[in-house]
Structures are given as C-alpha cells and as structure tokens.
Coordinates of C-alpha atoms and ligand atoms in Angstrom, one line a residue:
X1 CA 0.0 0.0 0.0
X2 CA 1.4 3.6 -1.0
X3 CA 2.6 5.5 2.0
X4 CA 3.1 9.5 2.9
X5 CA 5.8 10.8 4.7
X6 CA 6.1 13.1 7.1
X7 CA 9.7 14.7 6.9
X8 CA 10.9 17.3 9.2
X9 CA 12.1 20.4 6.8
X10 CA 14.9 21.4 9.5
X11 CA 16.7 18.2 9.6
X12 CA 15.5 16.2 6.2
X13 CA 14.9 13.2 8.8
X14 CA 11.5 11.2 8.4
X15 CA 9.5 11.4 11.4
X16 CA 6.5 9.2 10.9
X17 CA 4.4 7.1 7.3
X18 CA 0.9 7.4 6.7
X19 CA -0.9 5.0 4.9
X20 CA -2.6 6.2 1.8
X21 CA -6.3 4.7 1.8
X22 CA -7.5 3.7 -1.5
X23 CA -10.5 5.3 -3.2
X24 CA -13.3 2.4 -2.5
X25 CA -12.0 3.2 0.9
X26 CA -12.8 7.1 0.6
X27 CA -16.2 6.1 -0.9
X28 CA -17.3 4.2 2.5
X29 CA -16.0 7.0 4.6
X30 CA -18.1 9.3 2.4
X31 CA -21.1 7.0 2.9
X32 CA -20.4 7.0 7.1
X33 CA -20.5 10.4 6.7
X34 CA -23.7 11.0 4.8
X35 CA -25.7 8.4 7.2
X36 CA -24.3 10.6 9.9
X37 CA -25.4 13.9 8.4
X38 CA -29.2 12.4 8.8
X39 CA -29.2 13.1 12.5
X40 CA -26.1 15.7 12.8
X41 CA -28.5 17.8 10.3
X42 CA -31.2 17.4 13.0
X43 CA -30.2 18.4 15.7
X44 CA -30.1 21.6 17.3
X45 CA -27.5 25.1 17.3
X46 CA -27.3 24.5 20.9
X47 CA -26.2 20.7 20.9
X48 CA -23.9 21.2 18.0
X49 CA -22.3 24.2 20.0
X50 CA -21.7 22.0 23.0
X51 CA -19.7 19.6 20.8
X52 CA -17.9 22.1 19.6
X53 CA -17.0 24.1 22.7
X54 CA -15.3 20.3 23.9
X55 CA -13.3 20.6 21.0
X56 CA -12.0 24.1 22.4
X57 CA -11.4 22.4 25.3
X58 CA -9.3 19.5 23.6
X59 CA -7.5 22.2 22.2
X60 CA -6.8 23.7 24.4
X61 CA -5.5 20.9 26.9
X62 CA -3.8 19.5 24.0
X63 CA -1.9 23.0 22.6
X64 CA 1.9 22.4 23.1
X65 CA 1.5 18.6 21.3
X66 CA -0.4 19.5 18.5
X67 CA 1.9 23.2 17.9
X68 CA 4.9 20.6 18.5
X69 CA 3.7 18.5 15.7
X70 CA 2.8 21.1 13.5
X71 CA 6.5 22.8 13.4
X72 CA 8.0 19.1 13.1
X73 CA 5.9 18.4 10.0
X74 CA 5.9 21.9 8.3
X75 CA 9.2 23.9 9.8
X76 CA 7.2 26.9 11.5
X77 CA 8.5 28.7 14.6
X78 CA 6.8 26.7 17.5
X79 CA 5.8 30.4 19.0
X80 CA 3.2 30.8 15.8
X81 CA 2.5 27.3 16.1
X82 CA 1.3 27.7 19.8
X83 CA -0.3 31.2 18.3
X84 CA -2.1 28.7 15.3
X85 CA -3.8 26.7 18.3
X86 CA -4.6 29.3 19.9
X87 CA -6.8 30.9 16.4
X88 CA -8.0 27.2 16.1
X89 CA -9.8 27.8 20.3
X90 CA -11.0 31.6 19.6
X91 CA -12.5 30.2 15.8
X92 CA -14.6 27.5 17.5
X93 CA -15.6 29.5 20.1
X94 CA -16.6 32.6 17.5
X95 CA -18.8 30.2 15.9
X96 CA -20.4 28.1 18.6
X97 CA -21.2 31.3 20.5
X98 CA -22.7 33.5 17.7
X99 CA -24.0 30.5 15.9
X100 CA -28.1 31.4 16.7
X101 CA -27.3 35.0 15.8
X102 CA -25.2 34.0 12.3
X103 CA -27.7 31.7 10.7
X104 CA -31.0 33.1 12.5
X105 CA -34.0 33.3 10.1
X106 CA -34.2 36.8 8.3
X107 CA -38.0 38.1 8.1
X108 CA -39.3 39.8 4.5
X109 CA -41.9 42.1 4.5
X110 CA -43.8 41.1 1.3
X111 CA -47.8 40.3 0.7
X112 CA -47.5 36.9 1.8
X113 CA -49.0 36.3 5.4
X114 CA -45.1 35.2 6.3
X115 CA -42.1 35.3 4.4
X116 CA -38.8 34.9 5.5
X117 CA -35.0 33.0 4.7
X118 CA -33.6 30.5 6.2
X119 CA -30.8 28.3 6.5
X120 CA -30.3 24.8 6.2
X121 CA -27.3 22.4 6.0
X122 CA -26.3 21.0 2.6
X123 CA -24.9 17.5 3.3
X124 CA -21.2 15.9 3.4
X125 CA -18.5 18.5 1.8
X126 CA -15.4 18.1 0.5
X127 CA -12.0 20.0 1.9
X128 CA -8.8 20.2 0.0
X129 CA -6.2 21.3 2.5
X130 CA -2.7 22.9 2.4
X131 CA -0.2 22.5 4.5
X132 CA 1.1 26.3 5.7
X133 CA -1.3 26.7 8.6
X134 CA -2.2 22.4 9.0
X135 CA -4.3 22.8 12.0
X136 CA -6.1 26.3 11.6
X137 CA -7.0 26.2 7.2
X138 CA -8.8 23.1 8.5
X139 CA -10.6 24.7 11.4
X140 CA -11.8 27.4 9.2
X141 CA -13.4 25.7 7.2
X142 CA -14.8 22.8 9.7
X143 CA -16.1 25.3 12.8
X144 CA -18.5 27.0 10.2
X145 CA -19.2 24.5 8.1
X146 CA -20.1 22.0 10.7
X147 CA -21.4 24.1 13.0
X148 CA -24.1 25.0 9.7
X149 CA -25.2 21.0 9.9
X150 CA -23.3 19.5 7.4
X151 CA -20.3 16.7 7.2
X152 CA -17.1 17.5 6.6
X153 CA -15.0 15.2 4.6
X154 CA -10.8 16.3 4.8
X155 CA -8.2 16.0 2.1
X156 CA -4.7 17.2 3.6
X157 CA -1.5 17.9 2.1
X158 CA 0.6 15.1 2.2
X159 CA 3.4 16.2 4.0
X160 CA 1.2 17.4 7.3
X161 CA -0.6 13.8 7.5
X162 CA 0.6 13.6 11.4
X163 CA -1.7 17.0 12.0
X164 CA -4.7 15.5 9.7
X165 CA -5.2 12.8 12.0
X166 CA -4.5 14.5 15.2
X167 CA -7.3 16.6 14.0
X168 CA -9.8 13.9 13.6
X169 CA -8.4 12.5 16.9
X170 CA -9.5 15.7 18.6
X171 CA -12.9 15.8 17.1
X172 CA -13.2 11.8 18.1
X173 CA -12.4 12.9 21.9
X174 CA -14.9 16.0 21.8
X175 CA -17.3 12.9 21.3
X176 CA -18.3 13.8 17.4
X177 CA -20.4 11.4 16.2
X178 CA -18.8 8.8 13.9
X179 CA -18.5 10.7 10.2
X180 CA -19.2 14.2 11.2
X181 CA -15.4 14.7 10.5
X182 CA -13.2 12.5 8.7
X183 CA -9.7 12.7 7.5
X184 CA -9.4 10.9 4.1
X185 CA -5.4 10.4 3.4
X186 CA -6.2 9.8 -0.6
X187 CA -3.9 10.5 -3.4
X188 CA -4.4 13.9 -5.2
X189 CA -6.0 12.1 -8.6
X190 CA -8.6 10.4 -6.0
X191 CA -10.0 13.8 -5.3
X192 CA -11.8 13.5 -8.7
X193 CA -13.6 10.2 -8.2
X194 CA -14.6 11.5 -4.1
X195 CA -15.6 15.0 -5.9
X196 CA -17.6 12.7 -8.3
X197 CA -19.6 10.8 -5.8
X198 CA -22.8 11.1 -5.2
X199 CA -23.0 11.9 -1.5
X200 CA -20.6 14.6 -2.0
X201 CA -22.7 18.2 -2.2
X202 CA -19.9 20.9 -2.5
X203 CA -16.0 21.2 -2.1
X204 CA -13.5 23.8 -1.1
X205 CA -9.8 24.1 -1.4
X206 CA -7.7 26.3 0.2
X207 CA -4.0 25.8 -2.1
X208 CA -2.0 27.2 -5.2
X209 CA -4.2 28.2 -8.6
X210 CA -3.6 25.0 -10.5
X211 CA -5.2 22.7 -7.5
X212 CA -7.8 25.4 -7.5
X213 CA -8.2 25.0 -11.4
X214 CA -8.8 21.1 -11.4
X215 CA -10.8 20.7 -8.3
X216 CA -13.5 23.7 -9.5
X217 CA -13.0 21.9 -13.5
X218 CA -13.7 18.5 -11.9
X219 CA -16.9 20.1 -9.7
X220 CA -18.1 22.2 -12.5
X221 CA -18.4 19.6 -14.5
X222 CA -20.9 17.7 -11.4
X223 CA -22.4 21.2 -10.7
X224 CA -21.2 20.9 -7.3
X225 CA -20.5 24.1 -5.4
X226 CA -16.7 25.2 -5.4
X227 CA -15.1 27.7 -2.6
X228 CA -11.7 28.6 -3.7
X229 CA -8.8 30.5 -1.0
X230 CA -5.8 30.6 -3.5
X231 CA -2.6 32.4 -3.6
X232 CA -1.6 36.0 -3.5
X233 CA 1.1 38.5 -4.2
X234 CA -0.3 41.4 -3.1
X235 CA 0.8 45.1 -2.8
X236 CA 1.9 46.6 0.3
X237 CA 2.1 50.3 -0.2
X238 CA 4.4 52.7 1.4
X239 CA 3.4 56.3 1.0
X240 CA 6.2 58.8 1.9
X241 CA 4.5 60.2 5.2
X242 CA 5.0 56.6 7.0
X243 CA 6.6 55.8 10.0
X244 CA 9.5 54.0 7.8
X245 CA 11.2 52.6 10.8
X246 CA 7.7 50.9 11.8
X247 CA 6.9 50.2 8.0
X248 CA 10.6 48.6 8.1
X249 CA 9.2 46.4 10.9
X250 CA 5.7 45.7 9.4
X251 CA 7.5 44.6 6.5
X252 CA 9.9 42.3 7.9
X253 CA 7.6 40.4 9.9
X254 CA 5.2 40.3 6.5
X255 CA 7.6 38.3 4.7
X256 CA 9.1 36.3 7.6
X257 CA 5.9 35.3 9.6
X258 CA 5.6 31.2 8.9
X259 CA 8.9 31.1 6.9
X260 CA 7.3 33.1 4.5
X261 CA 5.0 31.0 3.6
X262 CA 1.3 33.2 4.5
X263 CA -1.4 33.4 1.4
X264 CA -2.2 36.7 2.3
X265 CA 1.3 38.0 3.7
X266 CA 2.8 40.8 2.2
X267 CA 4.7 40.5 -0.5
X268 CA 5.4 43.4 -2.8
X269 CA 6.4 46.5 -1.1
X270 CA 5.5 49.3 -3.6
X271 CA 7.3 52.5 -2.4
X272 CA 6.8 56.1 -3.5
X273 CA 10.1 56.8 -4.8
X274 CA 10.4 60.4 -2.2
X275 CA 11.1 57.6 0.4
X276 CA 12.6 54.3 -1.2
X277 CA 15.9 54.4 -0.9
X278 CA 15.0 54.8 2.9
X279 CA 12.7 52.1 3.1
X280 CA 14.7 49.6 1.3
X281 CA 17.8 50.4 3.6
X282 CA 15.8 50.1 7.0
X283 CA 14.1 47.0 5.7
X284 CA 17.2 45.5 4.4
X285 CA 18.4 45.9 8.0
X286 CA 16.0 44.6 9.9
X287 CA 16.0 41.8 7.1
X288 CA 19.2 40.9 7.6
X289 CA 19.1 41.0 11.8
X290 CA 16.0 38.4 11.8
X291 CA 17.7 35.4 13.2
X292 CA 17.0 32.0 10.7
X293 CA 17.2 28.8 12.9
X294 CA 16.1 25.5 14.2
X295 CA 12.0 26.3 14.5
X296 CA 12.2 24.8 18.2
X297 CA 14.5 27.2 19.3
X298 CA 12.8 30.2 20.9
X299 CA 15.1 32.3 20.1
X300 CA 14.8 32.3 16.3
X301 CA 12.4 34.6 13.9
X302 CA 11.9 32.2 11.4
X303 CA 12.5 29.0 10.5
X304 CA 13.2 26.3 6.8
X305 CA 10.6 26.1 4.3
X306 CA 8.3 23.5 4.5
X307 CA 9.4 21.1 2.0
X308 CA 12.9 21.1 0.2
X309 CA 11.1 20.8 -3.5
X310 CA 9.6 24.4 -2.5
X311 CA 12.6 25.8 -1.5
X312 CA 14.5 24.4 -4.7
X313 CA 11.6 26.5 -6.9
X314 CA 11.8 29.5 -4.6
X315 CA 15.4 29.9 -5.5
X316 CA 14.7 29.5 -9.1
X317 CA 12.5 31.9 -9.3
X318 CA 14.8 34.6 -7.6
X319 CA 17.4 33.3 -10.0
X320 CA 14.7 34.3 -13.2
X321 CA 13.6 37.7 -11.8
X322 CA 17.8 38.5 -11.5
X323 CA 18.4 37.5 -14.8
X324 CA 15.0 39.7 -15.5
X325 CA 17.3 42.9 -14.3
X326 CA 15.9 42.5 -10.6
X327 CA 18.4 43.9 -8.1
X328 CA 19.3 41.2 -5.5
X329 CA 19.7 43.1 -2.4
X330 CA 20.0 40.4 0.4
X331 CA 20.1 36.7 0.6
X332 CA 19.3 34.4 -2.9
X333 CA 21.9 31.9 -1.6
X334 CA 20.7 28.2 -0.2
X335 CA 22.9 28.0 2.7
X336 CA 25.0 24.7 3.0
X337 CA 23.8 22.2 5.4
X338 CA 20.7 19.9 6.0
X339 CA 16.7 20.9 6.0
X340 CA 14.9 22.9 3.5
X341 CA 16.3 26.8 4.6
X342 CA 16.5 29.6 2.7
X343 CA 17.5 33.1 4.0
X344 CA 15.6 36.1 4.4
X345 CA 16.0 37.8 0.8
X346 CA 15.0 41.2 -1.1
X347 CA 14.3 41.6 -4.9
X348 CA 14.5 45.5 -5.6
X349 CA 13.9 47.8 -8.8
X350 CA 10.8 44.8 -9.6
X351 CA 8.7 45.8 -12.6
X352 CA 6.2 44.0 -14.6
X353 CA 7.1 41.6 -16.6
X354 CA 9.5 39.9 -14.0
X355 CA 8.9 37.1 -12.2
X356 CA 8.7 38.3 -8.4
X357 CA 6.3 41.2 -9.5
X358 CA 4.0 38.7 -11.7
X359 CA 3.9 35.5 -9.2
X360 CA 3.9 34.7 -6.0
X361 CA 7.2 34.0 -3.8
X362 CA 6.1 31.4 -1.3
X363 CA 8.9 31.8 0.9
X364 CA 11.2 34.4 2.8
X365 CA 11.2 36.8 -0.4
X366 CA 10.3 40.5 -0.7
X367 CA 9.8 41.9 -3.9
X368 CA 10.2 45.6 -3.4
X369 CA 9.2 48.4 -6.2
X370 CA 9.3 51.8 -6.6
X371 CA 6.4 54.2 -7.8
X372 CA 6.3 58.0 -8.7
X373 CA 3.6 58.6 -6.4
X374 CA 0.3 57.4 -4.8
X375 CA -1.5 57.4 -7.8
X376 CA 1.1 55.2 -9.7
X377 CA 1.5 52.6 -6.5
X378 CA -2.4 52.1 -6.7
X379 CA -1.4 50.8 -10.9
X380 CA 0.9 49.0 -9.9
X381 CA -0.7 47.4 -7.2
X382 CA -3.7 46.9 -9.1
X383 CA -1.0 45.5 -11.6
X384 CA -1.7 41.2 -10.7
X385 CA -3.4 38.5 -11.5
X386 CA -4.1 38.0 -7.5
X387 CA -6.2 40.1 -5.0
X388 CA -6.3 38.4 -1.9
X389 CA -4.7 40.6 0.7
X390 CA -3.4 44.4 0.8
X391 CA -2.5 47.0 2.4
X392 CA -0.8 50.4 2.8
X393 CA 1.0 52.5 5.1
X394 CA 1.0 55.8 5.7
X395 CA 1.0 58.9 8.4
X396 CA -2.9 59.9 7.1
X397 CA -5.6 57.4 8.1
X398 CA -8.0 59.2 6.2
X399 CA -5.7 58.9 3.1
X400 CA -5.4 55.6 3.7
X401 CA -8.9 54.7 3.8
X402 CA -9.1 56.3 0.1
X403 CA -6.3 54.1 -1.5
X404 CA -7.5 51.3 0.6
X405 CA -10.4 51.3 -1.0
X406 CA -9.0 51.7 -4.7
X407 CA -6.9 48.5 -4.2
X408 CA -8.4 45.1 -6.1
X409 CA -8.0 42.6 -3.0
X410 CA -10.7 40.6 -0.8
X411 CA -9.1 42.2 2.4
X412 CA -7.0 45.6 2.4
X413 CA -5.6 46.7 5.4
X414 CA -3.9 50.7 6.7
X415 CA -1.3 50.6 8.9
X416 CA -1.4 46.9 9.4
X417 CA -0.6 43.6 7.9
X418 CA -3.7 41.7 6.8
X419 CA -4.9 39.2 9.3
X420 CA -7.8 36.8 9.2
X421 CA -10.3 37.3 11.7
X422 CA -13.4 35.4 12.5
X423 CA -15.6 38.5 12.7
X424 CA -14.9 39.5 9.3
X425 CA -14.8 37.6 5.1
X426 CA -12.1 36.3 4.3
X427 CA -11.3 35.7 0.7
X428 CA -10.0 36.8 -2.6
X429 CA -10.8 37.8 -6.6
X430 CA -8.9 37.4 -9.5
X431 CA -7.1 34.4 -9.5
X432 CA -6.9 34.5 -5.7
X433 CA -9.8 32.0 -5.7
X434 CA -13.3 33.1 -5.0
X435 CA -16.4 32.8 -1.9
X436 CA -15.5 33.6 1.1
X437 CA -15.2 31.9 4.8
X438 CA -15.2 33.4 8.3
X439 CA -18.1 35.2 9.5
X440 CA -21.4 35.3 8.3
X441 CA -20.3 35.4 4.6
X442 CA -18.0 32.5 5.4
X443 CA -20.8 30.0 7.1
X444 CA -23.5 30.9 4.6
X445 CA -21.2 29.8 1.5
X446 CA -22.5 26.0 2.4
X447 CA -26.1 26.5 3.3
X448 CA -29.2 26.4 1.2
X449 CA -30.0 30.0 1.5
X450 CA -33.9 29.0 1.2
X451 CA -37.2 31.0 0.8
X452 CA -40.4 30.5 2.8
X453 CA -43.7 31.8 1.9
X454 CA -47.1 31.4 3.5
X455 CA -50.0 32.5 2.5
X456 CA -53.6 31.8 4.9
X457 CA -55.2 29.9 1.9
X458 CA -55.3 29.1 -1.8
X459 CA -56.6 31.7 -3.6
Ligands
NAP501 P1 -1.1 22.9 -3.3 O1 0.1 22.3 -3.9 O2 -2.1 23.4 -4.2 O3 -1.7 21.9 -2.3 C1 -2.9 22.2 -1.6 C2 -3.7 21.0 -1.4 O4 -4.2 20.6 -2.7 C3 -3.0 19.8 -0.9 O5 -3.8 19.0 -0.1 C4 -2.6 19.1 -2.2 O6 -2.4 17.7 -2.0 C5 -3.8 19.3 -3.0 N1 -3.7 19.3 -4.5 C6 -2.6 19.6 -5.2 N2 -2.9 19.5 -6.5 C7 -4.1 19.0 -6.6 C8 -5.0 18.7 -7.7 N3 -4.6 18.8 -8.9 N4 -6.2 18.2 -7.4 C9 -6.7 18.1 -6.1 N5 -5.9 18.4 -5.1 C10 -4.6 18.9 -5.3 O7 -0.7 24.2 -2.4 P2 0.4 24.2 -1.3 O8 1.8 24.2 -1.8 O9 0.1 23.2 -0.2 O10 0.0 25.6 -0.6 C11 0.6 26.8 -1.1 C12 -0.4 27.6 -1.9 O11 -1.6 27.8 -1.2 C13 0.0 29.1 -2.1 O12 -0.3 29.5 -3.4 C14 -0.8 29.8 -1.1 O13 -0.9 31.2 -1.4 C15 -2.0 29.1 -1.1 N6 -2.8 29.4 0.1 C16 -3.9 30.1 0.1 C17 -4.7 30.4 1.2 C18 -5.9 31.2 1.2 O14 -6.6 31.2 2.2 N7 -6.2 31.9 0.1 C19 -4.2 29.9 2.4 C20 -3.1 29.1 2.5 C21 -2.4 28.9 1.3 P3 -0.9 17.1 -1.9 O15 -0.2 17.7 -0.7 O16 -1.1 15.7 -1.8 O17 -0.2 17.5 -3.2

C-alpha cells in the first residue's frame, strides 16, 4: 500500500508514514458520513455548539503537542505554532457562540402572510487542504461548516498527514459522532472520483491556482459548489509620510511570519520613490538582523521552508527575476547544510514583466518596487493576477482609507498587515480563488439560502 511521509524540513529526517487509503476506501467513509449527516442535520444550534465548545477544550488541553507536531511536519516557529492553536480555540468559540445569531432566520416584508429565509445544512463536503497553517486552514473551514449542519470530509497535504489525523483525533475525543469529521489520506487524482460521488454536495480548497483549477474543473463539471482561497502577491504600499522605521518592521515580519509561507502575507512592497531608498535600507536591515534557525529554538524569527522541492523553486525563481534585471539586495543563496532553509531575501527595482512582480514568492522573499507617487502605487498594485490581501502604510488614516479602497483585494488593510479574523470575510478575486469563509459570509457559503412563503389559503 502507498505511504506519505512526514519529513521534518529542518533536519530532512522522516518522522512518521501514513498509509494512503484507496478510493473504494474514501467512498465508505463518504457513505459514514452521509448516514451521519441524517441526524447531525437534525439536531439543534445548541447541541452542535456543545460539541464544539469540547473541541476548544481539547485544544486547548492538548496546545503544546499539536503546535509541537505542527512545526515538526511543516518547519514553523513553534511560538506561531502555539499562536495557530490558539486561532483554532477563539475560531470554535466565534462560531459556537454567535452561531443562533449568524444563521437566524431573516423576516421579508412582502404580501404573503409570512415570508422569511432560512438556512439549512447541505450535506457531506469536501476540503482540500494545504499545509502552511495544518491545523487552523482546516478549522476554518470545519467550525463554520459544521457548526451550519453538514459533514465535513478532509483531504490534507501530504506532507502534514501527522496533523490531519490529530485533528480527527480531537474531534473523536470532543465525542463527534462517527462521520461528522473524517480525514481521508487519498492521493491527489482520488480527489476527482470522491468530488464525483454522489454523496458529495460541494468542495473547497484552500491551495496554489492550478489545484484550484482542477478541483472547481472537476466540480463544475458535477455542478457541485466550489469555494476557492488561492494564492496571493499582493501590494503593500508605502506612502512617503510613514513611520518608515515601523513600516521597516511591518514589513519584515510580512515576509518572515511562517517562513514566509502566508497566502495573504505581504509581498510586494510598492514605495513612493520620495522615500525608497530609505525604506529599502531600513528594511534591508532589519531583514538581515531576523535570526534563521532550528524552528524549536525560541530564540529564532523564522525558521526552513516547509518542504525542500519548494525551497528548490523558490530559489529558481529569484534566479529568473535577477536575470530579468531584478536587483538582489540580500540573501538568494541556499545555505549549505541539512533541512529545506532559505534566507531572508530582497528583490529590488521589480517591474512587470519579472517574475517576483507577476507571481507569487512562497517563501522568505520580498519583492520591493518603486512608484512616482500614490496614484502610480495604486497601478501598480492593481497591476496582478491576484487580490487576496493588501494593504498600505501611511502617516494619514484618512488617506489611507481612500487608496484602501481603490486597491483590487478581498481584504485591504492601513497601517497593518492583513490578518484573518473570524468576525470579518475572508477571501479573494482574481485568481486569488473566490467565496469567502469566516463570518457570516463565510458560514452561509455552504447553506441552502432558502425561501419560505405562507400565504392563509389558496386563492
Ligand atoms: P497545493 O500544492 O495546491 O496543495 C494544496 C492541497 O491541494 C494539498 O492537499 C494538495 O495535496 C492538493 N492538491 C494539489 N494539487 C491538486 C490537484 N490537482 N487536485 C486536487 N488536489 C490537489 O498548495 P500548497 O503548496 O500546499 O500551498 C501553497 C499555496 O496555497 C500558495 O499558493 C498559497 O498562497 C495558497 N494558500 C492560500 C490560502 C488562502 O486562504 N487563500 C491559504 C493558504 C495557502 P498534496 O499535498 O497531496 O499535493
């Protein structure tokens, strides 16, 4: 039987082998699930919030093992990994307390004797998982989605298996009825035949834009509902009244944050030229100083990349944009040695066309850029394929608003890095992905959104 591994990216050594089910396997599961989604369906807010609020609790009482296995399996700094539980606990909880108040019927006033919407579950759904955030991509989707009624069938990334089932574990303690939640450890091409099944009513991914491409091509084609969370490379923009030092700051913890490896992280610094030179020698500083080390050790900023076949495509691509007349400020060396690191670099003087200003660097990169003024950083923000998450930076909050709101993204930020938050969408356009989750956008993607009318008789 085909196997995953699980390697640690700061040593290269294997730390545990999953077994891979096969898809008749994955169709049973799927059929658990649906016979359990008869009575989870059924019952009410109140009980399904109870379940959930153990599973807090489980969290909770099992934070240090689960961020421990999360920076073994994927190379983050165990501090964000503790921080990751922590935004799986306040998730839950956001959803389980406001649950009566997200979904609650909505009266119409219309000539019927009672008219109103409601919502009601859809059945077992799909989740395709990455591995950058293993325990809290999953959570997002699961606390809403669950909480709504349905079943929730996962698919992880391969290299974070350990994580997948801990997760079911957890649900199994919080005493989850059999199905509600199931990981499913299938090969990427059985996606398509569990997509394909009947019992299956919708499916999300949360990856890069080619997974996002065949999952919504293979659900199209079933007219199954697709929520996709892609990638990003979205414009940060620096106007020249910032606090630079702070920006400098900002900026370095943008692109360092989980080794780099963030969807909606900063990534291109756009900088009014009145201030660049600044910028880009603060920033390079601070770059520079952020310590690069064993993810265990407190002491570091950030640690490897998650897999060595990422880092390896990383570095090619800051080799392209060079040869593309990109300045290489810092870093763009693989350091000798075992696990999957790569330093802390900057790309300056980035202009269309090249590759760190078109795509997105999924590591410890920072494209930087230089614009004439406002106006021109708003083009060349604008200037992507993605919109997931942006921002921009500047002495003028009022200023900010108005180039916030000019900026293509799902999310865009003043004076702080984009950060999900349960009370608020989260999501992209372009060909950052599209629906959104979190909030009440986020748990009504998966619901039928469903008319009532009553009238006293027939006429
Ligand atoms: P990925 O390679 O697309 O993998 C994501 C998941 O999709 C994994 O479970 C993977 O399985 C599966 N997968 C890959 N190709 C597939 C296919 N053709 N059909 C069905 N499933 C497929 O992405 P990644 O490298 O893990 O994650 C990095 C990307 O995710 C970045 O682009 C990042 O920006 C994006 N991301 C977006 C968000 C967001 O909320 N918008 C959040 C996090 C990450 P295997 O592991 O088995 O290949």
């Amino acid at each position: 039987m085909e196997q995953t591994k699980s390697i640690n990216p700061a040593t290269g050594e294997e730390i545990a082998t999953y077994e891979r089910i096969p898809s008749l396997s994955a169709i049973r599961k799927i059929e658990i699930a649906n016979n359990a989604y008869e009575s989870w369906s059924k019952i009410s807010y109140g009980e399904r919030a109870a379940y959930f609020k153990k599973l807090a609790a489980i969290f909770e009482e099992n934070k240090e093992a689960y961020a421990q296995l999360a920076t073994q399996e994927m190379g983050k700094t165990i501090e964000q990994s503790r921080k990751e539980i922590d935004k799986c606990v306040l998730i839950i909880n956001y959803y389980a307390d406001n649950i009566e108040d997200l979904l609650a019927d909505e009266k119409v006033e219309t000539e019927a004797y009672k008219s109103y919407v409601t919502f009601q579950p859809l059945g077992v759904i799909l989740t395709v998982m990455p591995w950058n955030f293993p325990f809290y991509q999953v959570i997002r989707f699961a606390a809403p989605a669950l909480m709504a009624g349905n079943t929730g069938m996962l698919k992880h990334a391969s290299n974070v298996q350990g994580c997948a089932f801990a997760l079911e574990d957890a649900f199994t303690k919080a005493g989850f009825p059999e199905g509600v939640f199931t990981n499913l450890n299938v090969k990427t091409e059985t996606v398509k035949t569990i997509i394909e099944d009947k019992n299956i009513v919708a499916v999300t991914l949360t990856g890069s834009e080619p997974a996002g491409r065949s999952v919504a091509a293979i659900a199209g084609e079933n007219l199954k509902k697709t929520v996709l969370e892609l990638g990003g490379s979205d414009g940060y923009i620096i106007l020249e009244d910032a606090n630079l030092e702070a920006a400098a700051e900002l900026a370095t913890f943008g692109r360092l944050q989980n080794n780099g490896q963030t969807c909606i992280a900063a990534k291109r610094f756009i900088v009014v030229d009145a201030v660049y030179d600044e910028f880009l020698s603060l920033f390079s500083k601070k770059m520079k100083e952020a310590k690069m080390g064993e993810p265990t050790d407190e002491s570091v900023f950030y640690g490897p990349m998650a897999r060595e076949d990422l880092r390896n495509e990383l570095h090619e691509q800051v080799k392209k944009t060079v040869e593309q007349g990109g300045e290489l400020v810092l870093g763009g060396e693989i350091p000798n040695g075992k696990g999957a690191y790569y330093p802390a670099t900057i790309l300056a003087n980035l202009a269309p066309g090249m590759e760190g200003f078109d795509n997105e660097l999924f590591g410890p990169v920072a494209s930087v850029i230089k614009a004439k003024n406002e106006q021109h950083a708003i083009e060349l923000a604008n200037n992507s394929q993605y919109g997931l998450g942006s921002g921009v930076l500047t002495g003028n909050i009022e200023r900010g608003e108005q180039v916030a709101l000019q900026l293509e993204a799902g999310s865009s930020f003043v004076n702080k890095l984009v950060v999900s938050d349960p009370r608020l969408p989260f999501g992209g356009v372009k060909n950052s992905g599209y629906g959104r989750e979190l909030s009440s956008y986020g748990i009504k993607e998966f619901v039928n959104t469903k008319s009532i009318w009553i009238d006293k008789q027939i006429d």
